[in-house]
Amino acid sequence: MKTGRYAGSTQQQARPGPSSELLPILIMDILTYSGHLLSGAWITVQLTLYSSVLGLFFAFVLGVGRVSDNPFVHGLSAGIIEFFRGTSLLVQLFWLYFALPMIGQTLGYDWRFPPMLVGTLALALNIGAYAAEVVRGAIQAVAPEQYEAAKALDFSPRQTMWRIIVPQAVPEMMPSLGNLAIQNLKDTALVSLISLADLAYKAEQLRNFTQDSTTIYSLLLLMYFGMALVVAGLMKLAERYACRWRAGGSV
Amino acid sequence: MSESNQSDKIIEFQNVTKSYGDHVVLDALDFSVRRGEKVTIIGPSGSGKSTVLRILMTLEDIQDGVIHVAGKPLWHEEKNGQLMPASEAHLRMMRKEMGMVFQQFNLFPHMTVMRNVTEAPRQVLGLSRDKAKKRALKYLDLVGMTEHADKFPSQLSGGQQQRVGIARALAMHPNILLFDEPTSALDPELVGEVLQVIEHLASQHDLTILLVTHEMQFARQISDRVCFFDQGKFVEEGRPEEIFTEPREERTKAFLSSFLGDH
């Protein structure tokens, strides 16, 4: 794998040009850095995937809870949403990673969790709280006649919500959920602060070692951008699938 | 005689009152429908005739009075000999007696035609996939929609959607079918196909039909009884030929003449 890359760069080296001295060095650097950064990127991908899926789960539970007639369920959901929207992700991360183990220690429990778990949980709760509001809004946009049709067919309130209302609300949610997924990808960079070796962490490590800020941060930008494009593309596909029953296809 | 009549009534309103604020929609209404009877309710727009159906389907509640469906109180439960407001469980049991066809069809847009018809039998009645599908095919065939089974509602015309709406209601095997202006939202050229289906259903003896409509000619054809509703009350009711050819009440006459004049 690595040798292949270097073999590629030798061909580039042969190409003449104004920067014929600098370019090969730059390419060599980029390839060396990339190998190192890619291992961090893989952590970032995993973290984005896990926290997006878990966040989506939170979003539906909290979003549906928010429109519940039960005042307890409604209040609890609203409280959780407001709490996680109203506190910064960074503080949530630090609290779960540094404060929670201390509390556990006081109480005599081992509440130290691996950074991957803490990162996933904090990201999921944060993005889930935002997405819950998207879910709530989309549910409230479903025509009231759909509830009547469901009632006339004797569906239970729960069946009505999960089989009739929520599936119809999904197309309405998709553009916003797509934005939030990208937001979530970018937010993963914060987990480097709890020593999780993600893309941002690896970049910082490399920069400390080489002092080559320009190349490394440029590469970092491009890598996040590339991943964001992939996320956007996937969300577009998901949107197309979710909208397949609509007259004009997508929204 | 009166005793047998009593048990024959599948729907009975006694002194039923419903109002929105100061606006009285149903004014101490007494009304009954015999098992298997085909009854049409006509009347001016906004007079609250749809409310009669919506209350039966439990989409809207009542403020006063009692409604019996199939001998059981609809909006109440008997506890220690007293009528108490019905629980959700009681309402769910009572809804099984009835099916409803809506003016705006209200199909589930995210489901294919087939799933629109199978979903409630499967989820509510607990039918197996095969049984529900078999039942759905029977009713889709009845309304002439079998070939569109895999389409989504957005791919169908209004008339086709309404026919699916009828199949969907029938698949729950209701004893009473409520039609709330089933052709009012349709383009004129699509009205016929829906009326044809309803006419076919009206020929079945055991099915009780309560129909709100502006299709006077159709009401005349299929009804055992036509009821003229205005200002919260039934002003006049009788056999279709009585109501349409020799109405007794002035308000009925005025309504019918204005209606015939309009069309």
Short mmCIF file of C-alpha atoms in Angstrom, two decimals:
data_model
loop_
_atom_site.label_atom_id
_atom_site.label_comp_id
_atom_site.label_asym_id
_atom_site.label_seq_id
_atom_site.Cartn_x
_atom_site.Cartn_y
_atom_site.Cartn_z
CA MET A 1 0.00 0.00 0.00
CA LYS A 2 2.58 2.52 1.10
CA THR A 3 5.10 1.55 -1.55
CA GLY A 4 2.39 1.97 -4.14
CA ARG A 5 1.88 5.53 -3.07
CA TYR A 6 5.57 6.30 -3.25
CA ALA A 7 5.82 4.67 -6.64
CA GLY A 8 3.09 7.05 -7.76
CA SER A 9 4.99 10.01 -6.48
CA THR A 10 8.13 9.08 -8.39
CA GLN A 11 6.21 9.48 -11.60
CA GLN A 12 5.07 12.92 -10.49
CA GLN A 13 8.64 13.84 -9.69
CA ALA A 14 9.64 13.38 -13.32
CA ARG A 15 7.17 15.98 -14.50
CA PRO A 16 8.93 19.29 -15.26
CA GLY A 17 7.51 22.59 -14.07
CA PRO A 18 8.30 25.85 -12.38
CA SER A 19 8.19 24.33 -8.91
CA SER A 20 9.92 21.16 -9.98
CA GLU A 21 12.12 21.27 -6.87
CA LEU A 22 9.42 21.94 -4.29
CA LEU A 23 6.53 19.95 -5.68
CA PRO A 24 8.03 16.49 -5.19
CA ILE A 25 8.83 17.31 -1.59
CA LEU A 26 5.33 18.59 -1.00
CA ILE A 27 3.83 15.47 -2.52
CA MET A 28 6.09 13.27 -0.43
CA ASP A 29 4.98 15.17 2.66
CA ILE A 30 1.32 14.93 1.78
CA LEU A 31 1.58 11.19 1.27
CA THR A 32 3.42 10.66 4.52
CA TYR A 33 0.98 12.83 6.45
CA SER A 34 -2.02 11.23 4.76
CA GLY A 35 -1.12 7.77 5.92
CA HIS A 36 -0.93 9.04 9.46
CA LEU A 37 -4.10 11.14 9.19
CA LEU A 38 -6.13 8.36 7.62
CA SER A 39 -5.92 6.26 10.78
CA GLY A 40 -7.45 9.25 12.61
CA ALA A 41 -10.02 9.72 9.86
CA TRP A 42 -11.19 6.17 10.41
CA ILE A 43 -11.91 7.00 14.08
CA THR A 44 -13.78 10.11 12.92
CA VAL A 45 -15.85 8.03 10.51
CA GLN A 46 -16.72 5.50 13.19
CA LEU A 47 -17.58 8.20 15.69
CA THR A 48 -19.77 10.03 13.17
CA LEU A 49 -21.58 6.85 12.22
CA TYR A 50 -22.23 5.62 15.75
CA SER A 51 -23.25 8.97 17.16
CA SER A 52 -25.50 9.77 14.16
CA VAL A 53 -27.34 6.46 14.48
CA LEU A 54 -27.67 6.76 18.25
CA GLY A 55 -28.56 10.45 17.89
CA LEU A 56 -31.30 9.56 15.41
CA PHE A 57 -32.69 7.10 17.95
CA PHE A 58 -32.70 9.82 20.65
CA ALA A 59 -34.25 12.26 18.17
CA PHE A 60 -37.24 10.03 17.45
CA VAL A 61 -37.80 9.06 21.07
CA LEU A 62 -37.52 12.66 22.31
CA GLY A 63 -39.30 14.19 19.31
CA VAL A 64 -42.29 11.86 19.63
CA GLY A 65 -42.20 12.29 23.42
CA ARG A 66 -42.39 16.04 22.89
CA VAL A 67 -45.78 15.73 21.11
CA SER A 68 -47.14 13.19 23.61
CA ASP A 69 -50.42 13.93 25.40
CA ASN A 70 -48.95 12.49 28.58
CA PRO A 71 -47.70 15.52 30.57
CA PHE A 72 -44.91 13.52 32.23
CA VAL A 73 -43.53 12.16 28.95
CA HIS A 74 -43.96 15.56 27.32
CA GLY A 75 -42.22 17.40 30.14
CA LEU A 76 -39.36 14.95 30.44
CA SER A 77 -38.67 15.02 26.69
CA ALA A 78 -38.84 18.81 26.57
CA GLY A 79 -36.48 19.02 29.57
CA ILE A 80 -33.89 16.68 28.07
CA ILE A 81 -34.02 18.47 24.71
CA GLU A 82 -33.59 21.91 26.27
CA PHE A 83 -30.79 20.72 28.54
CA PHE A 84 -28.65 19.25 25.79
CA ARG A 85 -29.36 22.12 23.42
CA GLY A 86 -28.54 24.61 26.12
CA THR A 87 -25.17 23.26 27.25
CA SER A 88 -22.10 23.16 25.07
CA LEU A 89 -20.93 19.89 23.61
CA LEU A 90 -17.44 20.54 24.91
CA VAL A 91 -18.69 20.88 28.48
CA GLN A 92 -20.84 17.76 28.10
CA LEU A 93 -17.79 15.85 26.89
CA PHE A 94 -15.61 17.06 29.76
CA TRP A 95 -18.35 16.36 32.26
CA LEU A 96 -18.86 12.78 31.11
CA TYR A 97 -15.15 12.12 30.74
CA PHE A 98 -13.66 13.93 33.73
CA ALA A 99 -16.45 14.73 36.20
CA LEU A 100 -18.51 11.55 36.06
CA PRO A 101 -15.63 9.26 37.10
CA MET A 102 -14.96 11.55 40.09
CA ILE A 103 -18.59 11.32 41.15
CA GLY A 104 -18.38 7.56 40.70
CA GLN A 105 -15.28 7.42 42.84
CA THR A 106 -17.03 9.32 45.63
CA LEU A 107 -19.94 6.92 45.46
CA GLY A 108 -17.69 3.89 45.19
CA TYR A 109 -18.34 3.00 41.56
CA ASP A 110 -16.02 2.77 38.60
CA TRP A 111 -17.55 5.22 36.17
CA ARG A 112 -14.57 5.59 33.90
CA PHE A 113 -15.67 4.86 30.36
CA PRO A 114 -13.59 4.52 27.20
CA PRO A 115 -13.30 7.82 25.28
CA MET A 116 -15.00 6.28 22.24
CA LEU A 117 -18.09 5.53 24.32
CA VAL A 118 -18.09 8.93 26.00
CA GLY A 119 -17.56 10.69 22.66
CA THR A 120 -20.34 8.77 20.97
CA LEU A 121 -22.76 9.37 23.82
CA ALA A 122 -22.07 13.10 24.13
CA LEU A 123 -22.28 13.67 20.38
CA ALA A 124 -25.46 11.60 20.12
CA LEU A 125 -27.21 13.39 22.97
CA ASN A 126 -26.23 16.76 21.56
CA ILE A 127 -27.21 16.13 17.95
CA GLY A 128 -30.21 14.08 19.09
CA ALA A 129 -31.58 17.05 21.03
CA TYR A 130 -31.38 19.27 17.95
CA ALA A 131 -32.79 16.58 15.68
CA ALA A 132 -35.65 15.94 18.13
CA GLU A 133 -36.92 19.44 17.38
CA VAL A 134 -36.78 18.63 13.66
CA VAL A 135 -38.72 15.42 14.29
CA ARG A 136 -41.29 17.27 16.39
CA GLY A 137 -41.80 19.95 13.75
CA ALA A 138 -42.24 17.42 10.96
CA ILE A 139 -44.73 15.39 13.01
CA GLN A 140 -46.77 18.50 13.69
CA ALA A 141 -46.81 19.27 9.96
CA VAL A 142 -48.68 16.02 9.14
CA ALA A 143 -52.30 16.71 8.20
CA PRO A 144 -54.74 16.21 11.12
CA GLU A 145 -56.99 14.22 8.76
CA GLN A 146 -54.42 11.44 8.89
CA TYR A 147 -55.12 11.00 12.61
CA GLU A 148 -58.83 10.84 11.82
CA ALA A 149 -58.34 8.21 9.13
CA ALA A 150 -56.25 6.16 11.55
CA LYS A 151 -58.88 6.51 14.26
CA ALA A 152 -61.66 5.46 11.90
CA LEU A 153 -59.68 2.27 11.21
CA ASP A 154 -59.32 1.75 14.96
CA PHE A 155 -55.54 2.03 15.18
CA SER A 156 -54.27 2.55 18.72
CA PRO A 157 -52.62 5.91 19.44
CA ARG A 158 -49.21 4.25 19.45
CA GLN A 159 -49.80 2.47 16.13
CA THR A 160 -51.09 5.73 14.69
CA MET A 161 -47.95 7.59 15.71
CA TRP A 162 -45.34 5.03 14.63
CA ARG A 163 -47.04 3.52 11.58
CA ILE A 164 -49.04 6.38 10.12
CA ILE A 165 -47.71 9.72 11.30
CA VAL A 166 -43.95 9.34 11.78
CA PRO A 167 -43.26 7.62 8.41
CA GLN A 168 -45.12 10.42 6.65
CA ALA A 169 -43.12 13.03 8.52
CA VAL A 170 -39.74 11.62 7.47
CA PRO A 171 -39.48 13.36 4.06
CA GLU A 172 -40.13 16.66 5.79
CA MET A 173 -37.24 15.97 8.18
CA MET A 174 -34.67 14.86 5.65
CA PRO A 175 -33.10 18.18 4.56
CA SER A 176 -32.63 19.29 8.17
CA LEU A 177 -31.37 15.89 9.28
CA GLY A 178 -28.86 16.03 6.43
CA ASN A 179 -27.54 19.34 7.75
CA LEU A 180 -27.34 17.96 11.27
CA ALA A 181 -25.43 14.86 10.11
CA ILE A 182 -22.78 17.12 8.59
CA GLN A 183 -22.82 19.26 11.71
CA ASN A 184 -22.25 16.09 13.72
CA LEU A 185 -19.30 15.06 11.55
CA LYS A 186 -17.66 18.42 12.18
CA ASP A 187 -18.43 18.30 15.89
CA THR A 188 -16.49 15.06 16.23
CA ALA A 189 -13.30 17.14 16.11
CA LEU A 190 -13.98 18.11 19.71
CA VAL A 191 -13.43 14.58 20.95
CA SER A 192 -9.69 14.99 20.33
CA LEU A 193 -9.82 16.96 23.58
CA ILE A 194 -10.64 13.81 25.53
CA SER A 195 -7.63 12.03 24.00
CA LEU A 196 -9.54 10.15 21.33
CA ALA A 197 -7.18 9.76 18.36
CA ASP A 198 -9.51 11.08 15.68
CA LEU A 199 -8.60 13.06 12.59
CA ALA A 200 -8.17 16.36 14.42
CA TYR A 201 -6.09 14.69 17.13
CA LYS A 202 -3.77 13.04 14.63
CA ALA A 203 -3.35 16.31 12.78
CA GLU A 204 -2.43 18.12 15.95
CA GLN A 205 0.04 15.38 16.84
CA LEU A 206 1.63 15.58 13.41
CA ARG A 207 1.85 19.35 13.52
CA ASN A 208 3.56 19.30 16.88
CA PHE A 209 6.09 16.91 15.44
CA THR A 210 6.75 18.56 12.06
CA GLN A 211 5.69 22.21 12.63
CA ASP A 212 4.29 22.05 9.08
CA SER A 213 1.03 23.82 9.91
CA THR A 214 0.11 24.93 6.40
CA THR A 215 0.20 21.53 4.74
CA ILE A 216 -1.31 19.64 7.65
CA TYR A 217 -4.21 22.02 8.30
CA SER A 218 -4.90 22.30 4.57
CA LEU A 219 -5.02 18.52 4.38
CA LEU A 220 -7.25 18.48 7.44
CA LEU A 221 -9.69 20.91 5.81
CA LEU A 222 -9.83 18.84 2.65
CA MET A 223 -10.34 15.59 4.51
CA TYR A 224 -13.25 16.94 6.57
CA PHE A 225 -14.68 18.48 3.42
CA GLY A 226 -14.36 15.17 1.58
CA MET A 227 -16.11 13.33 4.37
CA ALA A 228 -18.83 15.97 4.50
CA LEU A 229 -19.43 15.47 0.79
CA VAL A 230 -19.84 11.76 1.37
CA VAL A 231 -22.29 12.36 4.23
CA ALA A 232 -24.24 14.84 2.10
CA GLY A 233 -24.38 12.32 -0.74
CA LEU A 234 -25.59 9.53 1.53
CA MET A 235 -28.25 11.79 3.05
CA LYS A 236 -29.40 12.73 -0.44
CA LEU A 237 -29.85 9.04 -1.27
CA ALA A 238 -31.73 8.49 1.98
CA GLU A 239 -33.91 11.50 1.19
CA ARG A 240 -34.73 10.17 -2.25
CA TYR A 241 -35.75 6.84 -0.71
CA ALA A 242 -37.84 8.49 1.99
CA CYS A 243 -39.63 10.64 -0.59
CA ARG A 244 -40.33 7.87 -3.09
CA TRP A 245 -44.08 7.93 -2.45
CA ARG A 246 -44.41 11.67 -3.02
CA ALA A 247 -45.86 12.91 -6.29
CA GLY A 248 -42.80 14.77 -7.57
CA GLY A 249 -40.19 12.54 -5.94
CA SER A 250 -38.06 14.56 -3.53
CA VAL A 251 -39.15 17.63 -1.58
CA MET B 1 -94.06 -4.23 17.84
CA SER B 2 -92.32 -1.27 19.43
CA GLU B 3 -90.07 -3.70 21.32
CA SER B 4 -88.82 -5.34 18.13
CA ASN B 5 -88.33 -1.92 16.56
CA GLN B 6 -86.18 -0.96 19.50
CA SER B 7 -83.77 -3.86 19.06
CA ASP B 8 -83.79 -3.29 15.32
CA LYS B 9 -82.15 0.08 15.71
CA ILE B 10 -78.42 -0.12 15.04
CA ILE B 11 -77.92 3.63 15.59
CA GLU B 12 -79.92 5.71 18.02
CA PHE B 13 -79.39 9.34 19.00
CA GLN B 14 -81.31 10.56 22.04
CA ASN B 15 -81.35 14.25 22.82
CA VAL B 16 -77.82 14.69 21.46
CA THR B 17 -76.38 18.18 21.71
CA LYS B 18 -73.14 19.51 20.32
CA SER B 19 -71.95 23.07 20.03
CA TYR B 20 -68.79 25.02 19.31
CA GLY B 21 -68.96 27.96 21.68
CA ASP B 22 -72.24 29.73 20.93
CA HIS B 23 -72.76 27.91 17.65
CA VAL B 24 -75.14 24.98 18.15
CA VAL B 25 -74.34 22.21 15.66
CA LEU B 26 -76.66 19.51 16.96
CA ASP B 27 -79.69 20.72 18.88
CA ALA B 28 -81.17 18.00 21.11
CA LEU B 29 -81.13 15.59 18.21
CA ASP B 30 -83.22 12.42 18.14
CA PHE B 31 -82.45 10.11 15.28
CA SER B 32 -82.27 6.42 14.58
CA VAL B 33 -81.24 4.02 11.83
CA ARG B 34 -82.41 0.42 11.47
CA ARG B 35 -80.00 -2.41 10.79
CA GLY B 36 -79.40 -2.67 7.05
CA GLU B 37 -81.07 0.64 6.32
CA LYS B 38 -79.62 3.03 3.74
CA VAL B 39 -80.06 6.59 4.99
CA THR B 40 -79.01 9.79 3.23
CA ILE B 41 -78.58 13.08 5.02
CA ILE B 42 -78.99 16.19 2.87
CA GLY B 43 -78.89 19.83 3.85
CA PRO B 44 -77.15 23.17 3.35
CA SER B 45 -73.34 23.31 3.55
CA GLY B 46 -72.06 24.06 7.00
CA SER B 47 -75.30 22.94 8.64
CA GLY B 48 -73.44 20.28 10.63
CA LYS B 49 -74.69 17.19 8.84
CA SER B 50 -71.16 15.81 8.60
CA THR B 51 -70.91 16.25 12.36
CA VAL B 52 -73.49 13.49 12.79
CA LEU B 53 -71.10 11.09 11.06
CA ARG B 54 -67.99 12.44 12.78
CA ILE B 55 -69.59 11.97 16.18
CA LEU B 56 -70.51 8.39 15.30
CA MET B 57 -66.93 7.70 14.23
CA THR B 58 -65.83 9.21 17.57
CA LEU B 59 -63.83 11.92 15.80
CA GLU B 60 -65.81 14.51 17.78
CA ASP B 61 -67.46 14.19 21.15
CA ILE B 62 -70.88 15.29 22.34
CA GLN B 63 -71.90 17.61 25.14
CA ASP B 64 -75.24 16.12 26.06
CA GLY B 65 -77.47 13.17 25.29
CA VAL B 66 -76.79 9.52 24.59
CA ILE B 67 -75.96 7.63 21.41
CA HIS B 68 -76.43 3.87 21.14
CA VAL B 69 -74.70 1.85 18.46
CA ALA B 70 -75.63 -1.82 18.15
CA GLY B 71 -77.39 -1.57 21.50
CA LYS B 72 -74.39 -0.22 23.39
CA PRO B 73 -73.80 3.37 24.46
CA LEU B 74 -71.15 4.92 22.18
CA TRP B 75 -69.80 7.81 24.21
CA HIS B 76 -70.62 6.29 27.59
CA GLU B 77 -69.97 3.18 29.60
CA GLU B 78 -72.36 1.69 32.10
CA LYS B 79 -70.80 1.45 35.54
CA ASN B 80 -72.94 0.44 38.53
CA GLY B 81 -76.03 1.22 36.51
CA GLN B 82 -74.79 4.73 35.71
CA LEU B 83 -73.60 6.15 32.42
CA MET B 84 -70.03 7.36 32.71
CA PRO B 85 -67.87 8.93 29.98
CA ALA B 86 -66.36 6.19 27.81
CA SER B 87 -62.78 5.06 28.24
CA GLU B 88 -60.41 4.81 25.27
CA ALA B 89 -60.76 1.00 25.40
CA HIS B 90 -64.54 1.28 25.12
CA LEU B 91 -64.27 3.69 22.19
CA ARG B 92 -61.87 1.35 20.42
CA MET B 93 -64.33 -1.51 20.84
CA MET B 94 -67.21 0.60 19.55
CA ARG B 95 -65.29 1.81 16.49
CA LYS B 96 -65.16 -1.75 15.22
CA GLU B 97 -68.86 -1.43 14.34
CA MET B 98 -68.18 1.40 11.91
CA GLY B 99 -66.08 2.38 8.94
CA MET B 100 -65.78 5.81 7.38
CA VAL B 101 -65.16 7.14 3.89
CA PHE B 102 -63.88 10.72 3.87
CA GLN B 103 -64.49 13.63 1.56
CA GLN B 104 -60.74 14.07 1.05
CA PHE B 105 -60.13 10.28 0.90
CA ASN B 106 -57.39 10.54 3.57
CA LEU B 107 -55.43 7.59 2.25
CA PHE B 108 -52.07 6.99 3.88
CA PRO B 109 -49.78 8.60 1.29
CA HIS B 110 -46.64 6.67 2.27
CA MET B 111 -48.26 3.28 1.74
CA THR B 112 -49.10 1.49 -1.48
CA VAL B 113 -52.74 0.83 -2.29
CA MET B 114 -52.31 -2.72 -1.04
CA ARG B 115 -50.81 -1.64 2.27
CA ASN B 116 -53.47 1.02 2.74
CA VAL B 117 -56.03 -1.78 2.71
CA THR B 118 -54.03 -4.44 4.61
CA GLU B 119 -52.46 -2.32 7.34
CA ALA B 120 -55.46 -2.03 9.68
CA PRO B 121 -56.63 -5.65 9.29
CA ARG B 122 -53.10 -6.78 10.08
CA GLN B 123 -52.26 -4.38 12.89
CA VAL B 124 -55.68 -3.87 14.46
CA LEU B 125 -57.42 -7.18 13.82
CA GLY B 126 -54.21 -9.22 13.91
CA LEU B 127 -54.74 -10.95 10.57
CA SER B 128 -51.79 -12.77 9.02
CA ARG B 129 -50.11 -11.22 5.99
CA ASP B 130 -51.70 -13.76 3.65
CA LYS B 131 -55.17 -13.44 5.09
CA ALA B 132 -55.02 -9.65 5.02
CA LYS B 133 -53.81 -9.69 1.44
CA LYS B 134 -56.53 -12.08 0.38
CA ARG B 135 -59.13 -9.89 2.04
CA ALA B 136 -57.65 -6.76 0.45
CA LEU B 137 -57.72 -8.33 -3.01
CA LYS B 138 -61.38 -9.17 -2.54
CA TYR B 139 -62.30 -5.57 -1.81
CA LEU B 140 -59.88 -4.04 -4.31
CA ASP B 141 -61.58 -6.24 -6.88
CA LEU B 142 -64.97 -5.03 -5.68
CA VAL B 143 -63.97 -1.40 -6.28
CA GLY B 144 -62.06 -2.25 -9.47
CA MET B 145 -58.61 -1.27 -8.19
CA THR B 146 -56.76 -4.60 -8.21
CA GLU B 147 -54.41 -3.59 -11.02
CA HIS B 148 -53.30 -0.50 -9.08
CA ALA B 149 -52.43 -2.41 -5.91
CA ASP B 150 -48.73 -1.53 -6.02
CA LYS B 151 -49.16 2.18 -6.69
CA PHE B 152 -48.94 5.00 -4.18
CA PRO B 153 -51.99 7.26 -3.69
CA SER B 154 -50.14 10.17 -5.35
CA GLN B 155 -50.16 8.15 -8.59
CA LEU B 156 -53.95 7.80 -8.62
CA SER B 157 -56.84 10.04 -9.67
CA GLY B 158 -59.26 11.30 -7.04
CA GLY B 159 -61.89 8.77 -8.06
CA GLN B 160 -59.39 5.93 -7.83
CA GLN B 161 -58.21 7.16 -4.42
CA GLN B 162 -61.77 7.28 -3.15
CA ARG B 163 -62.42 3.75 -4.35
CA VAL B 164 -59.35 2.61 -2.42
CA GLY B 165 -60.74 4.53 0.56
CA ILE B 166 -63.92 2.49 0.32
CA ALA B 167 -61.99 -0.80 0.02
CA ARG B 168 -59.89 0.21 3.03
CA ALA B 169 -63.00 0.80 5.14
CA LEU B 170 -64.67 -2.42 3.96
CA ALA B 171 -61.61 -4.53 4.80
CA MET B 172 -62.34 -3.95 8.49
CA HIS B 173 -65.75 -5.59 8.03
CA PRO B 174 -67.84 -2.83 9.59
CA ASN B 175 -71.57 -3.25 10.13
CA ILE B 176 -72.12 0.44 9.48
CA LEU B 177 -70.46 2.42 6.71
CA LEU B 178 -70.37 6.20 7.00
CA PHE B 179 -69.87 8.23 3.82
CA ASP B 180 -68.96 11.87 4.43
CA GLU B 181 -69.57 13.66 1.11
CA PRO B 182 -67.59 10.99 -0.75
CA THR B 183 -67.77 12.69 -4.15
CA SER B 184 -67.63 16.38 -3.19
CA ALA B 185 -63.87 16.65 -3.76
CA LEU B 186 -63.94 14.89 -7.13
CA ASP B 187 -63.85 16.30 -10.63
CA PRO B 188 -67.30 15.84 -12.20
CA GLU B 189 -66.14 13.15 -14.62
CA LEU B 190 -64.85 11.01 -11.70
CA VAL B 191 -68.02 11.12 -9.61
CA GLY B 192 -69.73 8.31 -11.53
CA GLU B 193 -67.16 5.59 -10.82
CA VAL B 194 -67.39 6.21 -7.07
CA LEU B 195 -71.18 6.36 -7.00
CA GLN B 196 -71.29 3.09 -8.91
CA VAL B 197 -69.29 1.40 -6.16
CA ILE B 198 -71.50 2.86 -3.42
CA GLU B 199 -74.58 1.80 -5.33
CA HIS B 200 -73.25 -1.74 -5.44
CA LEU B 201 -72.68 -1.68 -1.68
CA ALA B 202 -76.16 -0.32 -1.11
CA SER B 203 -77.58 -3.47 -2.67
CA GLN B 204 -76.15 -5.54 0.20
CA HIS B 205 -78.83 -6.18 2.81
CA ASP B 206 -76.80 -6.51 5.98
CA LEU B 207 -74.70 -3.35 5.54
CA THR B 208 -76.07 -0.21 7.15
CA ILE B 209 -75.17 2.93 5.22
CA LEU B 210 -75.29 6.51 6.39
CA LEU B 211 -74.44 8.90 3.59
CA VAL B 212 -73.99 12.66 3.59
CA THR B 213 -74.13 13.97 0.03
CA HIS B 214 -75.13 16.70 -2.37
CA GLU B 215 -75.83 14.19 -5.15
CA MET B 216 -79.62 14.38 -4.99
CA GLN B 217 -80.31 12.07 -7.89
CA PHE B 218 -78.06 9.46 -6.36
CA ALA B 219 -79.61 9.87 -2.90
CA ARG B 220 -82.97 9.26 -4.46
CA GLN B 221 -81.77 6.06 -6.14
CA ILE B 222 -80.09 4.29 -3.26
CA SER B 223 -81.78 5.51 -0.08
CA ASP B 224 -84.47 3.85 1.96
CA ARG B 225 -84.86 7.14 3.73
CA VAL B 226 -83.74 10.72 3.13
CA CYS B 227 -83.29 13.15 6.00
CA PHE B 228 -83.15 16.91 5.53
CA PHE B 229 -80.91 18.49 8.13
CA ASP B 230 -80.75 22.19 8.90
CA GLN B 231 -79.76 24.35 11.87
CA GLY B 232 -78.95 21.48 14.20
CA LYS B 233 -82.08 19.46 13.60
CA PHE B 234 -83.67 17.05 11.20
CA VAL B 235 -86.37 19.20 9.67
CA GLU B 236 -87.99 16.45 7.71
CA GLU B 237 -87.42 12.83 6.78
CA GLY B 238 -89.11 10.22 4.70
CA ARG B 239 -88.89 7.97 1.68
CA PRO B 240 -86.91 9.58 -1.15
CA GLU B 241 -89.93 10.09 -3.39
CA GLU B 242 -91.75 11.88 -0.55
CA ILE B 243 -88.90 14.21 0.23
CA PHE B 244 -87.94 15.00 -3.35
CA THR B 245 -91.40 15.26 -4.92
CA GLU B 246 -93.67 16.47 -2.14
CA PRO B 247 -91.70 17.90 0.79
CA ARG B 248 -93.93 19.11 3.60
CA GLU B 249 -91.66 21.68 5.22
CA GLU B 250 -90.99 25.10 3.74
CA ARG B 251 -87.28 24.90 4.50
CA THR B 252 -86.97 21.60 2.67
CA LYS B 253 -88.79 23.05 -0.32
CA ALA B 254 -86.54 26.11 -0.31
CA PHE B 255 -83.40 24.00 -0.07
CA LEU B 256 -84.39 21.61 -2.82
CA SER B 257 -85.50 24.33 -5.21
CA SER B 258 -82.34 26.39 -4.63
CA PHE B 259 -80.33 23.24 -5.07
CA LEU B 260 -82.04 22.22 -8.27
CA GLY B 261 -81.75 25.79 -9.47
CA ASP B 262 -78.02 25.78 -8.89
CA HIS B 263 -77.39 22.60 -10.80
#
